[in-house]
XYZ file of C-alpha atoms in Angstrom:
489
model
C -74.455 -37.638 -8.531
C -75.609 -36.334 -5.219
C -77.062 -32.726 -6.061
C -76.382 -31.691 -2.560
C -72.599 -32.370 -2.860
C -72.464 -30.481 -6.164
C -74.305 -27.456 -4.499
C -71.799 -27.574 -1.608
C -68.709 -27.569 -3.950
C -70.040 -24.660 -5.982
C -70.730 -22.621 -2.742
C -67.023 -23.420 -1.719
C -65.750 -22.405 -5.082
C -67.680 -19.258 -5.199
C -66.591 -18.359 -1.674
C -62.936 -19.055 -2.277
C -63.152 -16.603 -5.532
C -64.825 -13.780 -3.576
C -62.331 -14.073 -0.598
C -59.398 -13.905 -3.160
C -60.969 -10.980 -4.995
C -61.478 -8.954 -1.915
C -57.885 -9.669 -0.655
C -56.529 -8.589 -3.994
C -58.649 -5.438 -4.227
C -60.458 -6.910 -7.069
C -63.550 -5.859 -8.912
C -66.701 -7.939 -8.391
C -68.180 -9.849 -11.473
C -70.493 -7.790 -13.481
C -72.480 -10.774 -14.805
C -72.781 -14.346 -13.801
C -69.431 -16.149 -14.648
C -67.438 -13.091 -15.530
C -64.756 -12.567 -12.871
C -61.675 -10.280 -13.050
C -59.379 -8.512 -10.840
C -56.363 -6.306 -10.876
C -52.748 -7.361 -9.895
C -49.876 -5.192 -8.823
C -46.453 -6.257 -9.939
C -43.188 -4.634 -8.693
C -40.312 -4.900 -11.212
C -36.733 -3.546 -10.635
C -35.182 -1.555 -13.453
C -31.497 -1.774 -12.771
C -30.724 -0.726 -9.228
C -27.381 0.982 -9.074
C -24.997 1.547 -6.234
C -21.722 3.601 -6.572
C -19.624 2.722 -3.549
C -16.164 4.114 -2.928
C -15.504 0.734 -0.990
C -15.746 -0.976 -4.403
C -12.430 1.039 -5.328
C -10.500 -0.902 -2.706
C -10.554 -4.072 -4.633
C -8.301 -2.274 -7.187
C -4.465 -2.875 -6.792
C -3.532 0.664 -6.562
C -6.424 1.700 -4.077
C -6.365 1.121 -0.461
C -8.215 1.831 2.753
C -6.668 3.249 5.817
C -7.472 2.358 9.613
C -10.265 4.911 9.658
C -11.608 3.667 6.102
C -10.096 6.797 4.266
C -9.638 5.672 0.677
C -6.363 6.493 -0.907
C -4.299 5.862 -4.048
C -0.611 4.534 -3.573
C 2.588 3.860 -5.644
C 5.456 2.205 -4.178
C 9.283 1.761 -4.671
C 11.712 -0.367 -2.736
C 15.257 0.491 -1.554
C 17.646 -2.263 -0.292
C 21.288 -2.221 0.595
C 23.465 -4.767 2.339
C 24.581 -3.655 5.764
C 27.804 -5.817 5.977
C 29.541 -4.081 3.090
C 29.672 -0.824 5.082
C 30.860 -2.326 8.490
C 34.729 -2.369 7.765
C 37.757 -1.192 9.621
C 41.228 -0.244 8.393
C 43.621 -0.102 7.030
C 45.503 -0.218 10.504
C 49.261 0.825 10.753
C 51.659 0.983 13.720
C 55.380 1.065 14.241
C 57.206 0.143 17.467
C 60.730 0.544 18.833
C 62.064 -1.501 21.808
C 65.306 0.178 23.108
C 68.096 -2.306 24.143
C 67.657 -1.472 27.964
C 63.893 -2.342 27.941
C 62.415 -5.825 27.872
C 59.000 -4.631 26.783
C 57.301 -1.834 24.831
C 53.599 -1.279 24.205
C 51.848 0.806 21.506
C 48.147 1.859 21.596
C 47.315 2.933 18.153
C 43.964 4.832 17.552
C 41.684 3.672 14.814
C 42.419 6.664 12.355
C 39.276 7.955 10.606
C 37.048 5.386 12.456
C 34.409 7.266 14.591
C 32.336 4.116 15.275
C 33.108 1.753 18.274
C 33.788 -1.741 17.339
C 33.263 -4.000 20.423
C 33.307 -7.571 19.093
C 33.551 -8.776 15.429
C 34.467 -11.816 13.654
C 36.742 -11.206 10.524
C 35.306 -12.365 7.163
C 38.204 -10.881 5.169
C 41.496 -9.301 6.065
C 45.240 -9.766 6.065
C 47.937 -8.632 8.621
C 51.490 -7.963 7.703
C 54.156 -7.890 10.523
C 57.796 -6.982 9.874
C 60.272 -7.417 12.852
C 63.807 -6.104 12.554
C 66.881 -6.704 14.967
C 69.098 -3.556 14.589
C 71.639 -4.755 17.047
C 74.695 -7.082 16.739
C 73.492 -9.698 19.227
C 70.805 -12.190 18.432
C 67.366 -12.125 20.244
C 64.157 -13.880 20.479
C 61.231 -11.419 20.010
C 57.629 -12.081 20.928
C 54.902 -9.845 19.403
C 51.609 -9.924 21.059
C 48.287 -8.335 19.636
C 45.923 -8.608 22.520
C 42.871 -7.610 20.410
C 43.118 -10.226 18.084
C 41.803 -13.603 19.300
C 41.637 -16.818 17.326
C 38.540 -19.060 16.816
C 39.893 -21.222 19.660
C 40.025 -18.263 21.924
C 43.923 -17.682 21.832
C 45.478 -14.191 21.821
C 47.555 -13.771 18.754
C 51.274 -14.141 19.655
C 54.042 -14.394 17.033
C 57.479 -15.498 18.345
C 60.626 -15.296 16.142
C 64.355 -15.783 16.701
C 66.280 -13.031 15.052
C 70.191 -12.977 14.642
C 71.967 -9.688 14.810
C 70.895 -7.278 11.970
C 68.229 -9.854 10.757
C 64.683 -9.163 9.551
C 61.608 -11.373 9.260
C 58.358 -10.970 7.442
C 55.144 -12.586 8.451
C 51.783 -12.616 6.533
C 48.747 -13.901 8.520
C 45.214 -14.440 7.168
C 42.821 -12.944 9.705
C 39.860 -14.739 8.561
C 37.936 -16.277 11.476
C 39.876 -14.119 14.204
C 37.754 -12.127 16.607
C 38.626 -8.476 17.157
C 37.819 -7.087 20.457
C 38.279 -3.469 21.323
C 37.708 -1.435 24.410
C 34.659 0.755 24.565
C 36.564 3.993 24.696
C 36.749 7.051 22.631
C 38.968 6.881 20.476
C 39.334 3.301 20.341
C 42.954 1.885 20.171
C 44.575 -1.253 18.853
C 47.257 -2.609 21.212
C 50.682 -4.022 20.100
C 53.347 -5.392 22.484
C 56.972 -6.170 21.809
C 59.098 -8.357 24.084
C 62.605 -9.560 24.078
C 64.813 -10.395 27.054
C 68.344 -10.384 25.160
C 69.010 -6.633 25.248
C 68.618 -6.027 21.408
C 67.049 -3.021 19.914
C 64.022 -4.230 17.923
C 61.893 -2.473 15.358
C 58.420 -3.633 14.457
C 56.014 -2.653 11.730
C 52.334 -3.763 11.891
C 49.785 -3.285 8.956
C 46.521 -4.632 7.793
C 44.329 -4.120 4.688
C 40.647 -3.065 5.105
C 38.969 -5.645 7.209
C 35.409 -6.780 6.714
C 33.397 -8.835 9.125
C 31.272 -11.987 9.380
C 29.538 -10.896 12.590
C 29.809 -7.349 14.051
C 28.751 -5.863 17.284
C 29.397 -2.307 18.204
C 28.136 1.191 18.387
C 27.532 3.025 14.997
C 28.046 6.725 14.871
C 26.331 8.115 11.557
C 27.433 5.330 9.504
C 26.670 6.306 5.895
C 25.473 3.496 3.722
C 26.142 3.396 0.064
C 23.741 4.880 -2.448
C 20.382 3.295 -2.614
C 18.293 3.356 -5.802
C 15.084 1.657 -6.849
C 12.217 2.178 -9.308
C 8.946 0.427 -10.046
C 6.115 0.584 -12.538
C 2.592 1.310 -11.060
C -0.817 0.615 -12.263
C -3.004 3.593 -13.134
C -5.782 4.389 -10.730
C -9.308 3.137 -11.434
C -11.287 4.361 -14.301
C -12.814 7.754 -13.733
C -10.043 9.025 -11.493
C -8.817 11.349 -14.244
C -11.473 13.742 -12.799
C -10.083 13.459 -9.194
C -7.164 15.792 -8.292
C -5.877 14.814 -4.723
C -5.166 17.729 -2.476
C -3.857 15.565 0.444
C -0.662 13.521 -0.825
C 1.902 12.181 1.598
C 5.228 10.171 1.332
C 5.498 7.252 3.878
C 8.904 5.777 4.483
C 8.486 2.427 5.756
C 11.167 0.198 7.527
C 10.505 -3.181 5.923
C 13.827 -4.867 7.186
C 16.637 -3.506 9.420
C 18.928 -4.254 12.171
C 18.132 -4.454 16.109
C 19.205 -1.391 17.919
C 19.940 0.887 14.945
C 18.271 4.063 14.272
C 18.324 5.432 10.667
C 18.258 8.868 9.095
C 17.091 8.785 5.473
C 17.834 11.337 2.871
C 15.740 10.289 -0.214
C 14.560 11.648 -3.564
C 11.217 10.420 -4.661
C 10.155 10.950 -8.280
C 6.995 10.263 -10.427
C 7.215 9.451 -14.166
C 5.026 9.027 -17.180
C 6.177 7.746 -20.567
C 9.800 7.900 -19.500
C 9.657 11.516 -18.533
C 9.869 12.837 -15.015
C 6.640 14.501 -13.830
C 7.858 15.812 -10.542
C 10.213 14.935 -7.722
C 10.645 15.789 -3.904
C 13.285 15.456 -1.409
C 12.305 13.424 1.509
C 14.064 13.686 4.945
C 13.044 10.949 7.577
C 14.868 11.153 10.950
C 14.810 8.620 13.740
C 13.650 5.436 11.935
C 14.033 2.534 14.270
C 15.284 -0.419 12.375
C 14.197 -3.143 14.709
C 10.588 -2.854 14.026
C 8.159 -1.803 11.268
C 8.144 1.833 11.681
C 7.422 4.619 9.223
C 7.929 8.342 8.803
C 5.269 10.550 7.074
C 6.090 13.535 4.881
C 2.945 15.582 4.104
C 2.196 18.455 1.682
C 3.122 16.704 -1.669
C -0.023 17.400 -3.744
C 2.057 18.390 -6.644
C 3.332 14.823 -6.966
C -0.078 13.617 -8.188
C -1.066 16.530 -10.344
C -0.807 13.837 -13.076
C -1.118 10.220 -12.077
C 2.337 8.497 -12.913
C 2.963 5.135 -14.690
C 6.175 4.697 -12.585
C 7.975 5.917 -9.539
C 11.662 5.916 -8.367
C 13.733 6.569 -5.238
C 17.470 7.284 -4.656
C 19.372 8.383 -1.652
C 21.462 7.649 1.344
C 20.741 6.189 4.783
C 22.751 6.966 7.821
C 22.748 4.570 10.873
C 23.498 5.198 14.474
C 22.961 2.933 17.685
C 24.189 -0.153 19.215
C 24.090 -3.283 17.038
C 24.785 -6.888 17.826
C 25.908 -9.811 15.559
C 25.296 -8.003 12.272
C 25.834 -10.433 9.479
C 27.084 -9.773 5.898
C 23.772 -10.663 4.318
C 21.765 -8.419 6.608
C 20.210 -5.630 4.590
C 18.355 -2.402 5.226
C 15.285 -2.387 3.088
C 13.040 0.771 3.001
C 9.834 1.085 1.084
C 8.816 4.598 -0.225
C 5.134 5.058 -0.598
C 3.442 7.949 -2.423
C 0.106 7.982 -0.914
C -2.867 10.284 -2.324
C -5.807 10.237 -0.020
C -9.204 10.777 -1.474
C -9.127 14.422 -0.410
C -9.782 15.943 -3.688
C -11.062 18.603 -5.901
C -13.650 17.080 -8.361
C -14.026 17.952 -12.048
C -17.674 17.228 -13.462
C -18.127 13.461 -13.739
C -20.359 11.564 -15.962
C -20.930 7.690 -15.104
C -23.177 6.336 -17.856
C -24.003 3.028 -16.254
C -24.578 -0.399 -17.742
C -27.503 -1.214 -20.008
C -29.984 -3.653 -18.135
C -32.182 -6.080 -20.090
C -35.695 -6.300 -18.734
C -37.552 -9.336 -19.937
C -40.698 -9.807 -17.773
C -43.619 -12.120 -18.820
C -46.091 -10.700 -21.454
C -48.503 -8.302 -19.767
C -51.020 -7.854 -22.530
C -53.614 -6.653 -20.086
C -51.495 -3.982 -18.418
C -53.656 -1.230 -17.314
C -51.185 1.386 -15.778
C -48.053 1.788 -14.106
C -45.597 4.108 -12.154
C -42.007 4.283 -11.695
C -40.512 5.106 -8.197
C -36.889 6.348 -8.014
C -35.358 6.341 -4.738
C -31.904 7.940 -4.007
C -29.598 7.677 -1.055
C -26.439 9.694 -1.198
C -23.547 9.715 1.299
C -21.006 11.214 -1.042
C -19.930 14.729 -0.301
C -21.363 15.979 -3.657
C -24.814 16.445 -5.341
C -25.517 15.463 -8.904
C -28.236 14.090 -11.213
C -29.646 10.762 -12.000
C -31.966 9.850 -14.666
C -33.569 6.693 -16.123
C -33.941 5.871 -19.846
C -35.707 2.940 -21.676
C -35.970 1.678 -25.183
C -36.822 -1.193 -27.276
C -33.278 -1.366 -28.721
C -30.230 -1.835 -26.381
C -27.986 0.408 -28.553
C -30.570 3.214 -28.268
C -30.033 3.552 -24.517
C -26.256 3.808 -24.715
C -24.642 7.078 -23.756
C -24.381 9.612 -26.594
C -26.478 7.134 -29.000
C -28.181 9.976 -30.397
C -31.381 7.939 -30.571
C -34.810 9.051 -29.484
C -35.432 7.414 -26.262
C -37.954 7.741 -23.406
C -36.553 9.419 -20.290
C -38.495 7.762 -17.532
C -37.431 10.016 -14.769
C -34.921 12.730 -13.977
C -33.972 13.515 -10.332
C -31.491 15.760 -8.554
C -29.273 13.677 -6.226
C -29.797 15.294 -2.840
C -26.759 16.842 -1.061
C -26.012 15.528 2.357
C -24.595 17.724 5.265
C -21.023 18.111 4.610
C -18.525 19.256 7.313
C -14.930 19.673 6.465
C -15.456 18.183 3.145
C -16.969 15.016 4.688
C -20.648 13.863 4.460
C -21.915 13.670 7.831
C -25.151 11.661 7.147
C -27.013 10.179 4.239
C -29.286 12.245 2.191
C -32.476 10.798 0.763
C -34.782 11.785 -2.102
C -37.588 10.022 -4.170
C -39.737 10.639 -7.226
C -42.838 8.633 -8.412
C -44.154 9.348 -11.946
C -46.938 7.609 -14.106
C -45.723 5.687 -16.982
C -46.671 7.121 -20.524
C -48.402 5.076 -23.105
C -45.216 4.596 -24.980
C -43.532 3.097 -21.883
C -46.495 0.811 -21.135
C -46.078 -0.581 -24.545
C -42.486 -1.796 -23.601
C -43.762 -3.572 -20.676
C -46.586 -5.174 -22.625
C -44.050 -6.382 -25.142
C -40.707 -7.537 -23.627
C -37.763 -7.623 -23.734
C -36.614 -3.984 -23.591
C -33.583 -2.029 -22.093
C -33.001 0.521 -19.360
C -30.013 2.491 -18.066
C -29.620 4.558 -15.020
C -27.177 7.505 -15.449
C -25.301 9.517 -13.014
C -23.832 12.921 -13.322
C -21.832 14.851 -10.799
C -21.075 18.462 -11.437
C -17.816 18.690 -9.621
C -16.799 20.375 -6.469
C -16.248 23.959 -7.837
C -12.686 24.023 -6.406
C -13.711 22.947 -2.919
C -11.718 20.106 -1.242
C -13.741 17.040 -0.367
C -12.961 14.058 1.793
C -14.367 10.619 1.019
C -14.278 7.381 2.958
C -14.755 3.829 1.756
C -18.164 3.520 3.289
C -19.500 6.463 1.258
C -21.871 5.746 -1.674
C -24.646 6.881 -3.803
C -27.519 4.418 -4.582
C -30.253 4.768 -7.227
C -33.146 2.334 -6.996
C -35.829 2.632 -9.778
C -38.739 0.217 -9.428
C -41.773 0.000 -11.601
C -45.175 -0.713 -10.093
C -47.392 -2.171 -12.842
C -51.170 -2.746 -12.651
C -52.723 -5.271 -14.937
C -56.154 -7.024 -15.341
C -56.793 -10.643 -14.791
C -60.099 -11.691 -16.415
C -61.761 -15.094 -16.440
C -63.247 -14.377 -19.799
C -66.764 -15.831 -18.704
C -65.360 -19.208 -17.567
C -67.509 -21.137 -15.094
């Protein structure tokens, strides 16, 4: 072997070791062939972030357009509109004297304050009785100009009546169109005609008429009673400490009729285990039924003093406005929402945290170490965070009673709070040296750690939290251990 090449390779090897030791901050060898250096290892110990945005994944927690978090419970109210759009009964009596050939009656719709303009009959019957009270026979024509057949023909009934004779006619009105003038009051017109000089008496009557299609002007049409109830899920775990101070009821229009405006008079109640917790009367005026609109009733904090397991709504809806082609299966559907914003007073809260398994490689030559805990807080409250570690996972559980090492104990910094809302992020950190007992845990893994959060409450002050608010605790161990070649060449 070429001695020159061997010496060159040795110089290259020693140069590489020297460069590596200088770059790593190592100690130079104390004797020929004895090379050692220190290595620094960063090891996370269970970073923990508690974000209010995580609550939005819960089916009972939502986020408004400005990211304000709130708990909500819903109930639906639905009623068919067609059942309330009826007219009648209609009654009229006419007398045509013998010296006249025609007589006309304009009969007001009694007790009907709405204006029916054009409607197709779904169900209805007309009875017509015509009597000749004279000796002479006559041919009588009865015309109802407001009744038009599906073919567009005005209703005309022609009958030949001998002297002192009478005839009765029953007519199914299904499919007929009723057209009434846009007047107040509205009237139904009946005409009698005979050219024979007889005195004719006529009687017109209908039952209550319902409609297949309806166009008209509604004037405070009272719908039948509405009733609905629905179970709701409990809010997320931990909310038993949160007592909302900003609670609203939202009355949403889910389905309606074009042109109509509704006034709603509703009762909204909260329940738990079959017992009513509380109730409130909700009055909502001017709900437009042709789009998704809503009314907001504030000041209902008493409804959420205890979180319910179900809610119910009852009440009535009154409609006004011009509607077109309302069909029997058209419905008015309202959704009543109890909304509790996360504007709250806070009782003391203890959030123990999950146990983390730490299973790094064996570090038998571990020399020293520190733990640095960093805390970022944008919640509108302060508190305390601490880190515990132990060989046994059960020992670090909350309230285990075991003797464990408290690695660090740090006050959660308080951000600047304006009107109950954190305005910025507060930051704090603490670095401490690991004790001998803690170093032994790192030398002989696995072991277990847990980060604990405690919030003392708001002392009666009202707080306001948004989905972006959070508290983050980041404990990281920085370990120094010795690498020794042990005299190898």
